[in-house]
Tab-separated table of C-alpha atoms and ligand atoms in Angstrom:
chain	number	residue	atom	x	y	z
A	35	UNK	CA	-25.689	3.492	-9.963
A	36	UNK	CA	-23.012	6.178	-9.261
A	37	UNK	CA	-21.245	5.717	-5.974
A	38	UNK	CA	-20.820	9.629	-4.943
A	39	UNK	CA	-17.089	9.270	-3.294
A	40	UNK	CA	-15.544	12.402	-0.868
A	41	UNK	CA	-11.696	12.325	-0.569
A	42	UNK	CA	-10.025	13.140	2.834
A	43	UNK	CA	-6.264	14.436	1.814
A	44	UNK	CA	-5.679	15.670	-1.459
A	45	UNK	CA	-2.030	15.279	-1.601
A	46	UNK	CA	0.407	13.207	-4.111
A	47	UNK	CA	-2.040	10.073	-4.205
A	48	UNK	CA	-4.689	11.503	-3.064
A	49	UNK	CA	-4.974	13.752	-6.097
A	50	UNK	CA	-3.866	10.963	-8.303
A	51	UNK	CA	-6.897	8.720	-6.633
A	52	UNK	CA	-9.120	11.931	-7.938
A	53	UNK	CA	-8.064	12.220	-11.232
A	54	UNK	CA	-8.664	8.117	-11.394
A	55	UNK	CA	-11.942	8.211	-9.987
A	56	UNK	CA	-13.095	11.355	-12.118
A	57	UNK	CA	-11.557	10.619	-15.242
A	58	UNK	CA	-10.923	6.875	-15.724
A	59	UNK	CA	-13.202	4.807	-13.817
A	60	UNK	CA	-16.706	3.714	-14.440
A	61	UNK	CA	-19.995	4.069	-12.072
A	62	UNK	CA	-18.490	6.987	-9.575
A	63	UNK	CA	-18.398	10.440	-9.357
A	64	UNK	CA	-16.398	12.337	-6.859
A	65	UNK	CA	-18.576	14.573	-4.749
A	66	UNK	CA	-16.273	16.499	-1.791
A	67	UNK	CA	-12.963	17.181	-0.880
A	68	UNK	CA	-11.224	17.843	1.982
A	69	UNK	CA	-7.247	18.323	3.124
A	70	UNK	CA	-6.026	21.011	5.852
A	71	UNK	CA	-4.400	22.680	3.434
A	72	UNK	CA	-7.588	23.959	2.121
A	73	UNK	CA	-6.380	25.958	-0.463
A	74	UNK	CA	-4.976	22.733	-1.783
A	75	UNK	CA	-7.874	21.395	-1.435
A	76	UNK	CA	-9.591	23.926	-3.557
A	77	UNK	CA	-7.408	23.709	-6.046
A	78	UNK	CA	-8.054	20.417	-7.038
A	79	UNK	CA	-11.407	20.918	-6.688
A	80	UNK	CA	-11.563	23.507	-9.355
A	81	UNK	CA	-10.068	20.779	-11.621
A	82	UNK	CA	-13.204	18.023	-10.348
A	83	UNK	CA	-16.203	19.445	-11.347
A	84	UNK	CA	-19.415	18.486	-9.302
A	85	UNK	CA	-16.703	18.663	-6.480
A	86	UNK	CA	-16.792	20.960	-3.296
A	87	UNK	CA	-14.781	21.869	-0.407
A	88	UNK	CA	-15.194	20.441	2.926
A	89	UNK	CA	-14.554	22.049	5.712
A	90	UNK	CA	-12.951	19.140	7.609
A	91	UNK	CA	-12.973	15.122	7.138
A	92	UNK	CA	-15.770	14.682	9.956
A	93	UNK	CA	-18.032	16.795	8.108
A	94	UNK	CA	-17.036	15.222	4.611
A	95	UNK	CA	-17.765	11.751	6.198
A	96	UNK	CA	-21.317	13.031	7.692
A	97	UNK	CA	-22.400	14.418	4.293
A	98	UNK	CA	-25.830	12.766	2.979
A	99	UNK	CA	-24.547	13.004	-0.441
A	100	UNK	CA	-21.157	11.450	0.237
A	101	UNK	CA	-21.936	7.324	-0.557
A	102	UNK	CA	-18.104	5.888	0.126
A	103	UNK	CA	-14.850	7.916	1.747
A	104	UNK	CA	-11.450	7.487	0.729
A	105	UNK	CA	-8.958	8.721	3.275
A	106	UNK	CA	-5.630	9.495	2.120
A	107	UNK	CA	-3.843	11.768	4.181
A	108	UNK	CA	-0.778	10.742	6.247
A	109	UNK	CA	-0.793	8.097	8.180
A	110	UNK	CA	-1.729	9.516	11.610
A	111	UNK	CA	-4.392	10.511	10.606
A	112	UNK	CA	-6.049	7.518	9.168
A	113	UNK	CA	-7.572	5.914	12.095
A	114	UNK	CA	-9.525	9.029	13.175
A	115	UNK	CA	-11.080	9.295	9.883
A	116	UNK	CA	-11.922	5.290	9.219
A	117	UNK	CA	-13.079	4.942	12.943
A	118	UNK	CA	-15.680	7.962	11.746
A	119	UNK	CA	-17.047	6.217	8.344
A	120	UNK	CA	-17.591	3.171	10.560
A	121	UNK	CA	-19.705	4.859	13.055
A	122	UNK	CA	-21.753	6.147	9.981
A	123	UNK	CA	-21.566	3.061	8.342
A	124	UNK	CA	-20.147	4.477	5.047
A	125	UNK	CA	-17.664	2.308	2.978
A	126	UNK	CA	-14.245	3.214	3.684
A	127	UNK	CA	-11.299	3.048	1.440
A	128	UNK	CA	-7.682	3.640	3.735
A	129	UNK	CA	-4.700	4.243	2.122
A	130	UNK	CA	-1.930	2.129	3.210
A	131	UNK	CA	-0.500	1.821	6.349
A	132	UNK	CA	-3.919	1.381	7.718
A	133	UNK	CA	-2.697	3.034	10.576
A	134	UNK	CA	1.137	3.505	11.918
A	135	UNK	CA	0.433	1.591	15.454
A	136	UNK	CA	-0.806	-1.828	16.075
A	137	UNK	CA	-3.326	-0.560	18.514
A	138	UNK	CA	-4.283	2.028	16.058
A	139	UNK	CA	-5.459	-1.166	13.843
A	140	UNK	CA	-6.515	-3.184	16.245
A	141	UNK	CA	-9.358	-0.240	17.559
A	142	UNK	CA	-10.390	-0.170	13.712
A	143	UNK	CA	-10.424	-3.997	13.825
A	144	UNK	CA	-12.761	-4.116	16.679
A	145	UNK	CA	-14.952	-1.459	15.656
A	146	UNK	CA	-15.738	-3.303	12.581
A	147	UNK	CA	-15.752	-6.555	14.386
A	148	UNK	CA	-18.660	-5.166	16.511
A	149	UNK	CA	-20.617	-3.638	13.572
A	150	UNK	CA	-20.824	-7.239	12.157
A	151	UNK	CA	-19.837	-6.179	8.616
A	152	UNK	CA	-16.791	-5.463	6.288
A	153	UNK	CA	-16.711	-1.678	5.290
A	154	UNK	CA	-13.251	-1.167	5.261
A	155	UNK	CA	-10.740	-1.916	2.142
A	156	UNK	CA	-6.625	-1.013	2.619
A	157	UNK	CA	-4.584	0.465	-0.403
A	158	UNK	CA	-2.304	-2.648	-0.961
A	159	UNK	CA	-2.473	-2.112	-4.474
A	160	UNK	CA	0.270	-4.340	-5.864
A	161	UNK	CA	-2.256	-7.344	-5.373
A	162	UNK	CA	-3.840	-6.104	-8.167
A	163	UNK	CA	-1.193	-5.598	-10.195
A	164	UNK	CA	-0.772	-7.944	-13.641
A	165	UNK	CA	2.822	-8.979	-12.885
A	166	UNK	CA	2.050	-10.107	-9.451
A	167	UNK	CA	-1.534	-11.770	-10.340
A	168	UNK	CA	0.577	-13.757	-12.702
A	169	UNK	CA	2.495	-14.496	-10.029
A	170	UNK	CA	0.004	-15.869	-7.750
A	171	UNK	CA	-1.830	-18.164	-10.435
A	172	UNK	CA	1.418	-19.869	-11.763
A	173	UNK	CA	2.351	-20.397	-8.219
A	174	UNK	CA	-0.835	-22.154	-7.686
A	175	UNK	CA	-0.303	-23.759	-10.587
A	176	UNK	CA	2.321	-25.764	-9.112
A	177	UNK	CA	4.901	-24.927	-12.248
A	178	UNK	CA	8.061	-24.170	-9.570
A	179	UNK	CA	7.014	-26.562	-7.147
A	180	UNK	CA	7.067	-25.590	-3.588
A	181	UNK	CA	8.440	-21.924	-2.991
A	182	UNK	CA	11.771	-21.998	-0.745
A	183	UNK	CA	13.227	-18.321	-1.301
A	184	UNK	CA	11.828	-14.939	-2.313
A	185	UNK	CA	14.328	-12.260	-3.419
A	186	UNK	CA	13.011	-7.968	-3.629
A	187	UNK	CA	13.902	-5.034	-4.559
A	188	UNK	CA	11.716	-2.187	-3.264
A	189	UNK	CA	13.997	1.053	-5.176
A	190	UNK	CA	12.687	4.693	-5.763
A	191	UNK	CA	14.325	7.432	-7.280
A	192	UNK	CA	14.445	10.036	-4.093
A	193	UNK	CA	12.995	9.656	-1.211
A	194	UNK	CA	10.396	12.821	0.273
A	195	UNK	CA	11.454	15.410	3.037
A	196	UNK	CA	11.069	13.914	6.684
A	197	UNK	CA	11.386	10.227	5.186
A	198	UNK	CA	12.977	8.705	8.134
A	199	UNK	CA	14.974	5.087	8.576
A	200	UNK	CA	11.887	3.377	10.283
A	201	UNK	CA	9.704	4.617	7.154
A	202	UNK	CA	11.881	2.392	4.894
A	203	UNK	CA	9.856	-0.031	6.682
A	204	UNK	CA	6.400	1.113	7.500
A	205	UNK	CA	5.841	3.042	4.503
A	206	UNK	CA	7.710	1.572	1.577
A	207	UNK	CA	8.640	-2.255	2.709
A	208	UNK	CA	5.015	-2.641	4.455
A	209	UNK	CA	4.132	-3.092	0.567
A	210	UNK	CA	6.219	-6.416	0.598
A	211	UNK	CA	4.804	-7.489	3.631
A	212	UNK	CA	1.505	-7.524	2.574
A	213	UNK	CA	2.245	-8.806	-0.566
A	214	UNK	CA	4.324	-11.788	0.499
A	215	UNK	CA	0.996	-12.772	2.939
A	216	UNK	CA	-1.001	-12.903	0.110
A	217	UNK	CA	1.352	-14.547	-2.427
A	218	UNK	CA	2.217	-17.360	-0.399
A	219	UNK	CA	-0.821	-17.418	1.406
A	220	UNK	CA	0.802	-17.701	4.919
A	221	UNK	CA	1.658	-15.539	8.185
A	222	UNK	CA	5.232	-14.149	8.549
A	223	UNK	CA	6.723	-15.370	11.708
A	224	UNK	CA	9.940	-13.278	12.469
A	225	UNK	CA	11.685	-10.447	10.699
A	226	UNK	CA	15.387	-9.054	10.963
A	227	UNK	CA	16.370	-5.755	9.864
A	228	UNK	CA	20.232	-5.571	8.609
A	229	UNK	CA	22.197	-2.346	7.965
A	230	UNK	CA	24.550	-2.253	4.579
A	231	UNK	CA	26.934	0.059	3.595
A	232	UNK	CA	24.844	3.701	3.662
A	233	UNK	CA	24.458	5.492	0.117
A	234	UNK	CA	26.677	8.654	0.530
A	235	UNK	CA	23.567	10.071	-1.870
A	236	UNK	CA	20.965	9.448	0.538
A	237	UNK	CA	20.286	12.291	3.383
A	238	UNK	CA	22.733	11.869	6.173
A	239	UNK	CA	20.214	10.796	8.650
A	240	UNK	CA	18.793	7.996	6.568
A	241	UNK	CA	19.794	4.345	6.977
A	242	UNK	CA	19.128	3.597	3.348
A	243	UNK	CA	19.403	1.029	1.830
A	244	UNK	CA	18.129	-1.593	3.781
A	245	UNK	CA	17.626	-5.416	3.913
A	246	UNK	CA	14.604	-6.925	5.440
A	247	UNK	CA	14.403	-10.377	6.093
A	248	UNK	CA	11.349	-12.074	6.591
A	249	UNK	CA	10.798	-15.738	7.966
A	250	UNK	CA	7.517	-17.358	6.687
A	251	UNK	CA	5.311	-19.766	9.089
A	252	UNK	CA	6.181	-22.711	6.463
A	253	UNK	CA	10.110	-21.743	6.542
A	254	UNK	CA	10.396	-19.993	3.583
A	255	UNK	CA	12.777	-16.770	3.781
A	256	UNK	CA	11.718	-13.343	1.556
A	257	UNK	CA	14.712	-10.898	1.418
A	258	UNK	CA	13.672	-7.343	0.313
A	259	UNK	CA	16.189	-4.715	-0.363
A	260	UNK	CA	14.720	-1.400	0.163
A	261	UNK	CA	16.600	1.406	-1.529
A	262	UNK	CA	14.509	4.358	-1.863
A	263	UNK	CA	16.885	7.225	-3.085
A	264	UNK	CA	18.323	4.539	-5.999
A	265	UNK	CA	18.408	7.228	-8.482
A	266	UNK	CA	18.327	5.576	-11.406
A	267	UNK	CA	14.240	5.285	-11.276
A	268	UNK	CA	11.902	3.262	-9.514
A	269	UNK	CA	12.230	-0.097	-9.720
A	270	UNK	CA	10.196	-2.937	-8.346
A	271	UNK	CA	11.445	-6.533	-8.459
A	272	UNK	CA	10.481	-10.084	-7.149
A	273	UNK	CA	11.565	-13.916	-7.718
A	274	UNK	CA	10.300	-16.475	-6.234
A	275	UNK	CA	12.538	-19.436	-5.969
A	276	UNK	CA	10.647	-23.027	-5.922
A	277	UNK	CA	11.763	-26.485	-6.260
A	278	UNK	CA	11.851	-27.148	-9.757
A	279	UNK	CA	12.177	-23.473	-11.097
A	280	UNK	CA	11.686	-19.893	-10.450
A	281	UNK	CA	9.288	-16.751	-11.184
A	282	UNK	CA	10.148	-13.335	-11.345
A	283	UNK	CA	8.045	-9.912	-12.008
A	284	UNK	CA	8.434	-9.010	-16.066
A	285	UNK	CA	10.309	-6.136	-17.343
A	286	UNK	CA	7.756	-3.299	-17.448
A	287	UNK	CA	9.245	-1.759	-20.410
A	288	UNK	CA	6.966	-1.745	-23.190
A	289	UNK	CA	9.436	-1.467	-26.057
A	290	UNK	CA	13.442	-2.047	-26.268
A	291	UNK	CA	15.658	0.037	-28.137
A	292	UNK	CA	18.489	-1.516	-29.824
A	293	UNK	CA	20.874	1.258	-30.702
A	294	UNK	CA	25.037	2.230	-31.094
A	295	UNK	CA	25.438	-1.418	-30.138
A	296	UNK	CA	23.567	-1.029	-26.928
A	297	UNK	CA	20.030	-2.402	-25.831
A	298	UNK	CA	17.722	-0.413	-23.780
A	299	UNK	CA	14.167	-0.230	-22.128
A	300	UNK	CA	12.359	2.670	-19.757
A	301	UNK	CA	12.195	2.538	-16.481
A	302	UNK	CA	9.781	4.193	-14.379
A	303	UNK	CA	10.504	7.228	-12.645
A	304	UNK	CA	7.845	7.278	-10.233
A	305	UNK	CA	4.843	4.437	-8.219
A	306	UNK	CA	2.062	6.543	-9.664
A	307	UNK	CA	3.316	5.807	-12.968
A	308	UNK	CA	4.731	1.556	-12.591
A	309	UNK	CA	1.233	0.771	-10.715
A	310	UNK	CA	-1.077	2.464	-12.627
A	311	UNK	CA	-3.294	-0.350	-13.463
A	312	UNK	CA	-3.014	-1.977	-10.039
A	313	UNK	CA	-4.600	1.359	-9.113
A	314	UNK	CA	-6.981	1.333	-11.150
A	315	UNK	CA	-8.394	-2.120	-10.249
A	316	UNK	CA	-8.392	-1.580	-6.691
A	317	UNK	CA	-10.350	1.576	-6.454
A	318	UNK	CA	-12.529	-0.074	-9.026
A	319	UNK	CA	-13.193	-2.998	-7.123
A	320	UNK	CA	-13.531	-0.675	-4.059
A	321	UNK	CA	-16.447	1.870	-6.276
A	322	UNK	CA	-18.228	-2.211	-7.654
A	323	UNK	CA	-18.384	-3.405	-3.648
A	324	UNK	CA	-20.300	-0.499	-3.053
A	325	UNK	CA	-22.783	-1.041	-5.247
A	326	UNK	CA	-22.765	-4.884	-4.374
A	327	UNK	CA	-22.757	-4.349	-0.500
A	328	UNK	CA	-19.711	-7.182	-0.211
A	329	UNK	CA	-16.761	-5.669	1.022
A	330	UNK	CA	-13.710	-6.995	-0.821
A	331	UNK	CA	-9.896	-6.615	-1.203
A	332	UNK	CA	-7.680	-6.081	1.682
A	333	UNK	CA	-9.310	-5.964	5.046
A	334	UNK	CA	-8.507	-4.347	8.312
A	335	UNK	CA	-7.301	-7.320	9.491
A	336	UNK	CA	-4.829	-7.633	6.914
A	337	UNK	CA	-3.791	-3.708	7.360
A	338	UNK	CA	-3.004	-4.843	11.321
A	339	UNK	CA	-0.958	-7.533	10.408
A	340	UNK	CA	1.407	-5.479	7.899
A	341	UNK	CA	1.916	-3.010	10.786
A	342	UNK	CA	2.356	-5.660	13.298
A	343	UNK	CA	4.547	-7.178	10.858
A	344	UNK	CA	6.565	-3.572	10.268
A	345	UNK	CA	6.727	-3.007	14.327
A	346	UNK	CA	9.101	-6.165	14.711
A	347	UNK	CA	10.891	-5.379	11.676
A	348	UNK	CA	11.463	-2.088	13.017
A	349	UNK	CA	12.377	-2.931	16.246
A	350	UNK	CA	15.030	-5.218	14.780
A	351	UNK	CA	16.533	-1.938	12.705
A	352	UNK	CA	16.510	-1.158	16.382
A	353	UNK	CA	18.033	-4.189	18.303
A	354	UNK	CA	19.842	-5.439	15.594
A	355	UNK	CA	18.393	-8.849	16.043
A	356	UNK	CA	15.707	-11.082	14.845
A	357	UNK	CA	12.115	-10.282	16.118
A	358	UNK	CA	9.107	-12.391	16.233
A	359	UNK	CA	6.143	-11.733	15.481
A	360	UNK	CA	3.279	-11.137	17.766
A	361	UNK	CA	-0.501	-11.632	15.970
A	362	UNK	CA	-4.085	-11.327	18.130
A	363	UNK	CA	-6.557	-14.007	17.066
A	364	UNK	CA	-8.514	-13.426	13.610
A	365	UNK	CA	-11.807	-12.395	14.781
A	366	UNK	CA	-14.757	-14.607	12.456
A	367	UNK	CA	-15.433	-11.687	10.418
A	368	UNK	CA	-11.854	-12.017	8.719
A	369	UNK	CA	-12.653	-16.381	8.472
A	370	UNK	CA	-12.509	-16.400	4.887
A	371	UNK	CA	-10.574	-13.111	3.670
B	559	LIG	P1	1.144	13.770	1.023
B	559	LIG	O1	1.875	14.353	2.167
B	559	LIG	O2	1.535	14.126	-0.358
B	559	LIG	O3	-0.409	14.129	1.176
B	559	LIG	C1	-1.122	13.991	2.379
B	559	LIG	C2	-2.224	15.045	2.387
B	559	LIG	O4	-3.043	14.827	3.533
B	559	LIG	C3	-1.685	16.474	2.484
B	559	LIG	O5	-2.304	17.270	1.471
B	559	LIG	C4	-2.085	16.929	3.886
B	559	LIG	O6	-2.339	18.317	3.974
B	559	LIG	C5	-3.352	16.100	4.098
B	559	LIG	N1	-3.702	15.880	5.506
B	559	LIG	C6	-2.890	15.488	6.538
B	559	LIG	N2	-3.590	15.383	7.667
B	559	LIG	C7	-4.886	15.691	7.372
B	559	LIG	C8	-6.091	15.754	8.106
B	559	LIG	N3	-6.108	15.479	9.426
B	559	LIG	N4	-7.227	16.101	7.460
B	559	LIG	C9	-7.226	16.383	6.133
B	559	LIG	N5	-6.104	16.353	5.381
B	559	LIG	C10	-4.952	15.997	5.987
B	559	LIG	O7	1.195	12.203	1.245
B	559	LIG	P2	0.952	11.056	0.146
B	559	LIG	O8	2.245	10.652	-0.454
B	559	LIG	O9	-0.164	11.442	-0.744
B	559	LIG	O10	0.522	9.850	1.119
B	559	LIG	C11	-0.748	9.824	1.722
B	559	LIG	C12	-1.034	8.396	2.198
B	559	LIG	O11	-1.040	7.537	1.066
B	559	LIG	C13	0.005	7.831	3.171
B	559	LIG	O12	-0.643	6.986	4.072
B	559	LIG	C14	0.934	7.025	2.254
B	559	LIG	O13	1.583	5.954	2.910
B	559	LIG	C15	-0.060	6.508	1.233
B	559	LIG	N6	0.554	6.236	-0.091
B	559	LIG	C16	0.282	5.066	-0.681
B	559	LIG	C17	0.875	4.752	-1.875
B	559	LIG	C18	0.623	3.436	-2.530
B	559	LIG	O14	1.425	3.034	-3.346
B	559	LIG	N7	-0.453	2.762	-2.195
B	559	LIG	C19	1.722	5.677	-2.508
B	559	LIG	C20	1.945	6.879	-1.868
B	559	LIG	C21	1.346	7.171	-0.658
B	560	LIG	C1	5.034	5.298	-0.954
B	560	LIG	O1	4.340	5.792	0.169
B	560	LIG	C2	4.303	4.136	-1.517
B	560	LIG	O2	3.411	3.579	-0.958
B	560	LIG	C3	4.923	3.574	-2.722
B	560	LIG	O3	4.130	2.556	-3.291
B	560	LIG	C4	6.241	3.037	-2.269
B	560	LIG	O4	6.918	2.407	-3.339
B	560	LIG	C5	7.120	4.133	-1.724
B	560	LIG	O5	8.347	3.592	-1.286
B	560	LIG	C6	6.413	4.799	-0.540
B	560	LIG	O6	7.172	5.869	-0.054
């Protein structure tokens, strides 16, 4: 079967999600495209062929020949779009944040909670990636023992025009947020948002970098230093600390170069290039639940708790103190995800 997939927002990873599902992944063929910049839009699609323009998303998501929808425009516009492949009961790939507002989510979360069935997958990639896989299974392995500490670093080269402080957050640390649910396998309770010294590099209205400290139901405290005009490259790290040892992400250089008595390995300039295969797998998975009918990956549910999650941690960049948490009750349909 080939899952006929129309894109909404053909942007940096939307294009990248494109050239994926056209070029490198198996069963799929994408079918529409459509971005307000339409001459964007048209320009990718004379590099997709069997690809036309839409006019809008609505009429994208209405198509007959259009089987699954990824949306990934900004995040405003998210819910609008997923709310609309619900209502036509297409499969619905979001990129991450689900949606910038917890009641944004939580209207997503109920529409899919009254259809009675999982349609919609979020764009936390990094659970797919090798490194943090690894992770995950040596944790449950019991090597370190109980986890006590988790240290990140969340750094990227530049960050884009408009990036504000609160976006350190919701756009870049939400990936840590998700990630630390799943890894540990527990709800974060409280976050606190602290201010270091400001990079004289980084625009002059930016509070970059920052330090986000989140508090674990169990007790267990994640730091994550977000840093997103670092310069040097993009550079994702993580250790978890546990009783009897620790773990940390791999270096991602493939080769290191021993040379004038230094030693030396790449690092990557960019996320579309040091997530690649996490990429992969999750749009993969998203194009095999299709043709399986079981939803899988992360759910809504899990894209309203990273933004619930990012809301207290930004009002603490606010406040300056430590916020709690506030969570709804999982809804049944979320029981075992
Ligand atoms: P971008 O600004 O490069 O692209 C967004 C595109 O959406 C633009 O082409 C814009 O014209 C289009 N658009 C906006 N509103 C629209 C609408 N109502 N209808 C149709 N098109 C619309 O942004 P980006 O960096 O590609 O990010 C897009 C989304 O992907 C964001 O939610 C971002 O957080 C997420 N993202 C995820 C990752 C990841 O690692 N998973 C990486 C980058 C971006
Ligand atoms: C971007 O939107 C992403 O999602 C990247 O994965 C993240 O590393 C970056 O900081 C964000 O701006």
């Amino acid at each position: 079967m080939t899952v006929r997939v129309g894109v909404i927002g053909a942007g940096t990873i939307g294009q990248d999600h494109i050239r994926r599902l056209s070029q490198s992944l198996s069963n799929v063929a994408v079918v529409g495209i459509a971005d307000v910049d339409r001459a964007r839009a048209q320009s990718i699609v004379d590099k997709t062929p069997g690809a036309h323009v839409y006019t809008t998303g609505q009429d994208l998501i209405a198509a007959s020949e259009v089987d699954g929808v990824v949306v990934a425009t900004w995040g405003p516009a998210h819910e609008e779009f997923v709310l609309a492949a619900l209502e036509h009961a297409k499969p619905v790939f979001c990129e991450k944040p689900l949606a910038p507002t917890t009641d944004a989510c939580l209207r997503i979360v109920q529409s899919e909670v009254a259809r009675g069935q999982r349609l919609v997958q979020v764009g936390f990639m990094r659970r797919c990636d090798p490194g943090y896989l690894a992770m995950k299974a040596a944790l449950a392995d019991g090597k370190i023992g109980s986890p006590l500490l988790v240290h990140c670093a969340h750094r990227g080269p530049s960050s884009p025009p408009m990036f504000s402080s609160d976006m350190l957050i919701t756009d870049s640390a939400i990936h840590e947020i998700d990630l630390m649910r799943w890894l540990l396998d527990e709800e974060i309770v409280a976050g606190t948002v602290l201010r270091p010294r400001r990079s004289s590099r980084s625009p002059a209205d930016l509070q970059d970098p920052l330090i986000v400290l989140l508090e674990m139901q169990s007790g267990v405290l994640v730091d994550v230093e977000v840093f997103v005009n670092a310069e040097y490259g993009y550079d994702i790290r993580c250790e978890v600390v546990g009783e009897l040892g620790t773990l940390a992400l791999g270096d991602t250089s493939e080769i290191v170069l021993r040379h004038a008595g230094l030693r030396a390995g790449h690092v990557p300039g960019h996320w579309i290039e040091r997530f690649v295969t996490a990429y992969d797998m999750e749009m993969q998975a998203w194009i095999d639940s299709i043709g399986t009918g079981q939803a899988v990956g992360p759910t809504a549910w899990d894209g309203y708790t990273a933004t619930a999650v990012a809301s207290a941690c930004v009002t603490s960049l606010e406040s300056g103190v430590r916020t709690p948490v506030h969570l709804e009750s999982r809804p049944a349909l979320y029981a075992n995800t």
